[in-house]
GROMACS .gro file of N, CA and C in nm:
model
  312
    1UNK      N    1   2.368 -16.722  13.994
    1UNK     CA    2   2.425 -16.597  13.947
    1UNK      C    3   2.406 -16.492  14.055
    2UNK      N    4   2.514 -16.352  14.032
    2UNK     CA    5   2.533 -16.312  14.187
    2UNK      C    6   2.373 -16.228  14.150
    3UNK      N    7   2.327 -16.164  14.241
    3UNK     CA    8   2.199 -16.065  14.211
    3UNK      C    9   2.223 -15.966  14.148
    4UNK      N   10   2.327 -15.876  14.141
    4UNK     CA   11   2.382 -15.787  14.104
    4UNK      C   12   2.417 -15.805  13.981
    5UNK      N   13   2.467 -15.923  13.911
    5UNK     CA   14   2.526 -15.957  13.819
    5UNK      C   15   2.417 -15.927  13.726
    6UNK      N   16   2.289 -16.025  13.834
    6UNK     CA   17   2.127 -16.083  13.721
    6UNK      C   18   2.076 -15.917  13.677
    7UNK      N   19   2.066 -15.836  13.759
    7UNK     CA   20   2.012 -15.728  13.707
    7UNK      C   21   2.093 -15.645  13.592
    8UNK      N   22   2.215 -15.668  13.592
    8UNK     CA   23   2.279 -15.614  13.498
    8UNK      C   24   2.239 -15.690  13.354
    9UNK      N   25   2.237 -15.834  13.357
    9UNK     CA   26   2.245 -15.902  13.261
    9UNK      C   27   2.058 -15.865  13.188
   10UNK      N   28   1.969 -15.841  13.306
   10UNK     CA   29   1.876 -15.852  13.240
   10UNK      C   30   1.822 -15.681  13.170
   11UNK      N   31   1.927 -15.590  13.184
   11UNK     CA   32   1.955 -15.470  13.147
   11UNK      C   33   2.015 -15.493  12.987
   12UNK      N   34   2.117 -15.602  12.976
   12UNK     CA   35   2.151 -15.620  12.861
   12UNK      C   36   2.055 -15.666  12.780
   13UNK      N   37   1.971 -15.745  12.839
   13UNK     CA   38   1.874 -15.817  12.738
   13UNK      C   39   1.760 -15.747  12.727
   14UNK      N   40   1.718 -15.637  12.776
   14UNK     CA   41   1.608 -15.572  12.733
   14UNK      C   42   1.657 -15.484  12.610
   15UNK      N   43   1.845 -15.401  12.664
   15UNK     CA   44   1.831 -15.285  12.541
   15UNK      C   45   1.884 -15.366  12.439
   16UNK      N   46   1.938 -15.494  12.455
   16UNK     CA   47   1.903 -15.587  12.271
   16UNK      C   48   1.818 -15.608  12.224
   17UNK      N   49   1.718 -15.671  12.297
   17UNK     CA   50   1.563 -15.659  12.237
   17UNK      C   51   1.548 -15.539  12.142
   18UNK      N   52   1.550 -15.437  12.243
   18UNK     CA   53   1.476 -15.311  12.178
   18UNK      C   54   1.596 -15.283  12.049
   19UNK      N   55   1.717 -15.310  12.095
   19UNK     CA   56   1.796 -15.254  11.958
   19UNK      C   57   1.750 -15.329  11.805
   20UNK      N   58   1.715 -15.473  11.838
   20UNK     CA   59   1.640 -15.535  11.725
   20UNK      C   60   1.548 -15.522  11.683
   21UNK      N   61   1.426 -15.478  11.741
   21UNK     CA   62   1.323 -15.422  11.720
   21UNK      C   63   1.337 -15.300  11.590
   22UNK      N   64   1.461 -15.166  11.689
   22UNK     CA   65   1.467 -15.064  11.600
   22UNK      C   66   1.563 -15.112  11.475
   23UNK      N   67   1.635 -15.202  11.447
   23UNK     CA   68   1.682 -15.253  11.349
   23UNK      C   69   1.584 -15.339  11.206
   24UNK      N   70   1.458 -15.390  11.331
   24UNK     CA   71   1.371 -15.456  11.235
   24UNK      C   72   1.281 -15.330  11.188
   25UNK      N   73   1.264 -15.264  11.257
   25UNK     CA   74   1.145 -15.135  11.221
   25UNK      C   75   1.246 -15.084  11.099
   26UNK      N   76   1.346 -15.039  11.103
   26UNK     CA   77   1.447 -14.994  10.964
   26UNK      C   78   1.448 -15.062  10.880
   27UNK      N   79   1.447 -15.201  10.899
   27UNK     CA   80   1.541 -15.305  10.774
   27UNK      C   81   1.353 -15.327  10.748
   28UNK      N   82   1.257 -15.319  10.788
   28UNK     CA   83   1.105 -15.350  10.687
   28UNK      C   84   1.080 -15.205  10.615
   29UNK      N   85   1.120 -15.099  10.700
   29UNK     CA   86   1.033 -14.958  10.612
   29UNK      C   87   1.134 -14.968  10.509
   30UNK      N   88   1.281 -14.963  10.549
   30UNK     CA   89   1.360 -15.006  10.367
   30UNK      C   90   1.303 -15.088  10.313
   31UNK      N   91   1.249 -15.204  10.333
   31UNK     CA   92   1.240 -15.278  10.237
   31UNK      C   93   1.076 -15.259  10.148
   32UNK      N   94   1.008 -15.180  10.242
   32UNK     CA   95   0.892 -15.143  10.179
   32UNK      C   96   0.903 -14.981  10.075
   33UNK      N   97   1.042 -14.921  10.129
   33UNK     CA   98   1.112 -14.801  10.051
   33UNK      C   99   1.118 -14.856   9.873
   34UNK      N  100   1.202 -14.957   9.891
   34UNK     CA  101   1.283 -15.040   9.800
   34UNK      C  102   1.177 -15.121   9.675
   35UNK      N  103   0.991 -15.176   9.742
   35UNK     CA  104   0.918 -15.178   9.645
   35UNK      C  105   0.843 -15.084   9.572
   36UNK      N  106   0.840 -14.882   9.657
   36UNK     CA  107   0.807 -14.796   9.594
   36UNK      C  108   0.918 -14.791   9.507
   37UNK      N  109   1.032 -14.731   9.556
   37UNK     CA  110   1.120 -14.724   9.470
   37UNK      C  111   1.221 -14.838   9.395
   38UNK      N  112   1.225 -14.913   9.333
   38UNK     CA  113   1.333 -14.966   9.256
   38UNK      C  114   1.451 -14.911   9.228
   39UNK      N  115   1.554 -15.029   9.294
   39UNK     CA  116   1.657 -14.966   9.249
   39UNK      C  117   1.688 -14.877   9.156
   40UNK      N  118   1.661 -14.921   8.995
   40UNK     CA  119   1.688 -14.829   8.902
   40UNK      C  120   1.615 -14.665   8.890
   41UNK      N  121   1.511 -14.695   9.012
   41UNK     CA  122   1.398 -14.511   9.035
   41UNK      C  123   1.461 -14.451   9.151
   42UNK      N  124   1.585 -14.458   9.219
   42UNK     CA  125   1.589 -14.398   9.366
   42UNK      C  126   1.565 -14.286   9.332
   43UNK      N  127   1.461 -14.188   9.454
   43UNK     CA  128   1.472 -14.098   9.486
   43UNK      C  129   1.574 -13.998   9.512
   44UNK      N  130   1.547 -13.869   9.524
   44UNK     CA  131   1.650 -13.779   9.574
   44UNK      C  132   1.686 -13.861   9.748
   45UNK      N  133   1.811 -13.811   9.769
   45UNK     CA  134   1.866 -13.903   9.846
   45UNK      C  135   1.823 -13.769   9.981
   46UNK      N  136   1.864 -13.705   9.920
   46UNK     CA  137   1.815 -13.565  10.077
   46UNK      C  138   1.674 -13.555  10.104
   47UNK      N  139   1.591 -13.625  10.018
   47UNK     CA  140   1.455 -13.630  10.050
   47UNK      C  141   1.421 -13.748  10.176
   48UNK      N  142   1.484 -13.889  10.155
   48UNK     CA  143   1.475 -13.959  10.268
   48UNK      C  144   1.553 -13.884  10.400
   49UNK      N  145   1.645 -13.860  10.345
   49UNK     CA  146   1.728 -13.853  10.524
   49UNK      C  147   1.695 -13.695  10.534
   50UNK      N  148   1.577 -13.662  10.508
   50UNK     CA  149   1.569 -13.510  10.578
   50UNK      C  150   1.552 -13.520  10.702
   51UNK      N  151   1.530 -13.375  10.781
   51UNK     CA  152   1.522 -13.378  10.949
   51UNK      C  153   1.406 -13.479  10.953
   52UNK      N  154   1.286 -13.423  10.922
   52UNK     CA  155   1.155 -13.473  10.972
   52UNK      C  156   1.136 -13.601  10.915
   53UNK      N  157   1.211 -13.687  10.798
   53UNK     CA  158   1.182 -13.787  10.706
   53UNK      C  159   1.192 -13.896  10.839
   54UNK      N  160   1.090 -14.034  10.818
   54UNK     CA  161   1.056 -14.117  10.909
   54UNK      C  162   1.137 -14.271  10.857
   55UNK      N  163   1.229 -14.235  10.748
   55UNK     CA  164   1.318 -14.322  10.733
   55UNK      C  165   1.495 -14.238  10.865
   56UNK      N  166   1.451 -14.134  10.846
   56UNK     CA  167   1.598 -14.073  10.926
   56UNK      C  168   1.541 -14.074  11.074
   57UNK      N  169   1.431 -14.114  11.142
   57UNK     CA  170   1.398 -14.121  11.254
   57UNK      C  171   1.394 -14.273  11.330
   58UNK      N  172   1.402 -14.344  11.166
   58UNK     CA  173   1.436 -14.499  11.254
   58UNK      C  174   1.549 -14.507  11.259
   59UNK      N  175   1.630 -14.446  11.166
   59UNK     CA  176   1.796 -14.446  11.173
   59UNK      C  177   1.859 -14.388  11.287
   60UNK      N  178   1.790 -14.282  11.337
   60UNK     CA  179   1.829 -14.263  11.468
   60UNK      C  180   1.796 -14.278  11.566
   61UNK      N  181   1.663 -14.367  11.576
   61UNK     CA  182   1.629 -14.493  11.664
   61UNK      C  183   1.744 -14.617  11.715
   62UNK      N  184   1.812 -14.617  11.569
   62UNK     CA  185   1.837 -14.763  11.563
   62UNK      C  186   2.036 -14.720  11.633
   63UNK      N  187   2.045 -14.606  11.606
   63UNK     CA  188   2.125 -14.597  11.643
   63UNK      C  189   2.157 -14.566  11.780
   64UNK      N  190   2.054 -14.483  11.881
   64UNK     CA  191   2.058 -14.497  11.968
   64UNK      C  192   2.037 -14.592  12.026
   65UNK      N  193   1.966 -14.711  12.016
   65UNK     CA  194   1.920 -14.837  12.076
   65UNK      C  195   2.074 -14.939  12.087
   66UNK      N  196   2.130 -14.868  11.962
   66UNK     CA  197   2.271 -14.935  11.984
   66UNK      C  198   2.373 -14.871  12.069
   67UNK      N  199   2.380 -14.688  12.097
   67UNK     CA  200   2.444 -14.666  12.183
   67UNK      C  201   2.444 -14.741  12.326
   68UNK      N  202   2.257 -14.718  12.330
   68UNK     CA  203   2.214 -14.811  12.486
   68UNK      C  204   2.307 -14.912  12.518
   69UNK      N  205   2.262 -15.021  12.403
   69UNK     CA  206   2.309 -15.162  12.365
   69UNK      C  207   2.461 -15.135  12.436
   70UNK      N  208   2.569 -15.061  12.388
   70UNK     CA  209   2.720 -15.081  12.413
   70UNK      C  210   2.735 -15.079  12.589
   71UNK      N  211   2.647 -14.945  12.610
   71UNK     CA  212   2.676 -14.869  12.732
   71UNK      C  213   2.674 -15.034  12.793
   72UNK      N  214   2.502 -15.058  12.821
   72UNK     CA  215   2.443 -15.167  12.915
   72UNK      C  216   2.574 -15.286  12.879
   73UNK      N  217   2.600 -15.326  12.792
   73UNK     CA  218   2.726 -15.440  12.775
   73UNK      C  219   2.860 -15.398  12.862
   74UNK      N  220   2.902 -15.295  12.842
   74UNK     CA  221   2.987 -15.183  12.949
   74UNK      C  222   2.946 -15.186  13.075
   75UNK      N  223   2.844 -15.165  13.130
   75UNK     CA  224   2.794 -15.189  13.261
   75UNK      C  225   2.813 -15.327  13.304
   76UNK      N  226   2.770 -15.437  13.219
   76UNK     CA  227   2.779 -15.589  13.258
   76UNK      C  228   2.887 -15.659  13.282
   77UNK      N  229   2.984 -15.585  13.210
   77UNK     CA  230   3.146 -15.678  13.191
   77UNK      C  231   3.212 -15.548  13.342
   78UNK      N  232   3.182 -15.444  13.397
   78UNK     CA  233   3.216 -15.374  13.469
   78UNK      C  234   3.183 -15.419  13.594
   79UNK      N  235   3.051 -15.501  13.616
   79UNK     CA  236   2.970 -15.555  13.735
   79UNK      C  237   3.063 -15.680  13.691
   80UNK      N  238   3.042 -15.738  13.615
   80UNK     CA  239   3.124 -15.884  13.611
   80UNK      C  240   3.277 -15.881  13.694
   81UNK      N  241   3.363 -15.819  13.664
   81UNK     CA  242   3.459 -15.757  13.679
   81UNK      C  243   3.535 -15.724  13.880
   82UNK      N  244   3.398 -15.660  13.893
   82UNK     CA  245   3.379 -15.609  14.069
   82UNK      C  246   3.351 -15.751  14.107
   83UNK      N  247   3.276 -15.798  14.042
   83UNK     CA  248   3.249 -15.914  14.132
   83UNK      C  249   3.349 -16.007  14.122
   84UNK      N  250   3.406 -16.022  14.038
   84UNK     CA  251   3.528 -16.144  14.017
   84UNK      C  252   3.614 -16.065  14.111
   85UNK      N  253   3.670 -15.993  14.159
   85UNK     CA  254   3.753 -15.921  14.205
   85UNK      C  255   3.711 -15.917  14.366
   86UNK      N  256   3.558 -15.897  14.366
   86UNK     CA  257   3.553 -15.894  14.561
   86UNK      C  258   3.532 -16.045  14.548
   87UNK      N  259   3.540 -16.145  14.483
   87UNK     CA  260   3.568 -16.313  14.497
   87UNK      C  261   3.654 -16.346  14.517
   88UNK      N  262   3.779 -16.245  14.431
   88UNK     CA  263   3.896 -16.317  14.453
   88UNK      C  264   3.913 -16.356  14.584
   89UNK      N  265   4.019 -16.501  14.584
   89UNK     CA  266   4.108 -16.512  14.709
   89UNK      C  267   4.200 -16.398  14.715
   90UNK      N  268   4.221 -16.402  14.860
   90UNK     CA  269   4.365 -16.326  14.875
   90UNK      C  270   4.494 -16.408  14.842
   91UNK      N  271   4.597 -16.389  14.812
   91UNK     CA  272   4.713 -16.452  14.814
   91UNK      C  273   4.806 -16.367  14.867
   92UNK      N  274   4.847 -16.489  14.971
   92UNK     CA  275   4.936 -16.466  15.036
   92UNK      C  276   5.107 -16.502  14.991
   93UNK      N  277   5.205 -16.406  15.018
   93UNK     CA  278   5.348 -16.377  14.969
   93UNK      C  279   5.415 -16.452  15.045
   94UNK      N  280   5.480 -16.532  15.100
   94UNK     CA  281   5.586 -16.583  15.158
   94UNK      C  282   5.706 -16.582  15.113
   95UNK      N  283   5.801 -16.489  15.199
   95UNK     CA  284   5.949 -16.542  15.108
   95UNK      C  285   6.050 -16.584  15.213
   96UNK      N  286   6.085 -16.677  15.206
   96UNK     CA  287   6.207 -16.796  15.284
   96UNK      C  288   6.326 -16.730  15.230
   97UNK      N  289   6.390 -16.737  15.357
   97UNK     CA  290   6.519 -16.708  15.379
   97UNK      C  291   6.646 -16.842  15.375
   98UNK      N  292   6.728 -16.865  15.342
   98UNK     CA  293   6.771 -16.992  15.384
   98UNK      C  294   6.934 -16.957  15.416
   99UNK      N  295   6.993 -16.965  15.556
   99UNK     CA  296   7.093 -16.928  15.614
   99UNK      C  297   7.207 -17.106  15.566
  100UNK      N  298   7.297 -17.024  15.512
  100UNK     CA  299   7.334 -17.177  15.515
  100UNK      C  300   7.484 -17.167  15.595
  101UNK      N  301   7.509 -17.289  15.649
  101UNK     CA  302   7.604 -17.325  15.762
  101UNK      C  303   7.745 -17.229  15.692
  102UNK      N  304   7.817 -17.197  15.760
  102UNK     CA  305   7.933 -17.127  15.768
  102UNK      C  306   8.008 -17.220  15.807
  103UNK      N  307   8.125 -17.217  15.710
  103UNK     CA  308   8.228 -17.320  15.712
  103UNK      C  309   8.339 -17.279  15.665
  104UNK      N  310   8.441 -17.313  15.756
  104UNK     CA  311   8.615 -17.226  15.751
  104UNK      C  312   8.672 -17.331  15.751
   0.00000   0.00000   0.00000
């Protein structure tokens, strides 16, 4: 793999890591939300997603980890891209002429 390529790729695989991470840190504090509260007890709903609430701080963890996530995938298929391109062959155009005999 080209070097350029590897560092990109291993750019992708760190901000997936971390985007799963902040996806797992969300999807356990819900689910530890979900044995205080029971479905049939939800809370006021503006009480979780307030500014300071630490359910609305993994949510916007998780969402930035996914902006990362797109960008770095954007970067990889962009490096992929340059490089397929300074690989290409050149191709060369030839176009033939063909004179044909004159006859009276």
């Amino acid at each position: 793999m080209h070097r350029e390529l590897a560092a990109y790729q291993r750019l992708l695989i760190i901000t997936y890591r971390r985007y799963l991470e902040a996806d797992r840190a969300l999807a356990s504090r819900l689910d530890a939300l979900r044995a205080v509260f029971p479905p049939d007890r939800k809370p006021h709903r503006g009480t979780i997603g307030a500014p300071d609430s630490p359910i609305r701080r993994l949510c916007e963890n998780r969402d930035r980890a996914l902006l990362r996530l797109h960008a770095a995938r954007a970067e990889f298929e962009a490096a992929r891209a340059r490089i397929a391109q300074r690989h290409a062959r050149p191709t060369n155009v030839l176009f033939l002429r063909v004179h044909s005999p004159v006859s009276e």
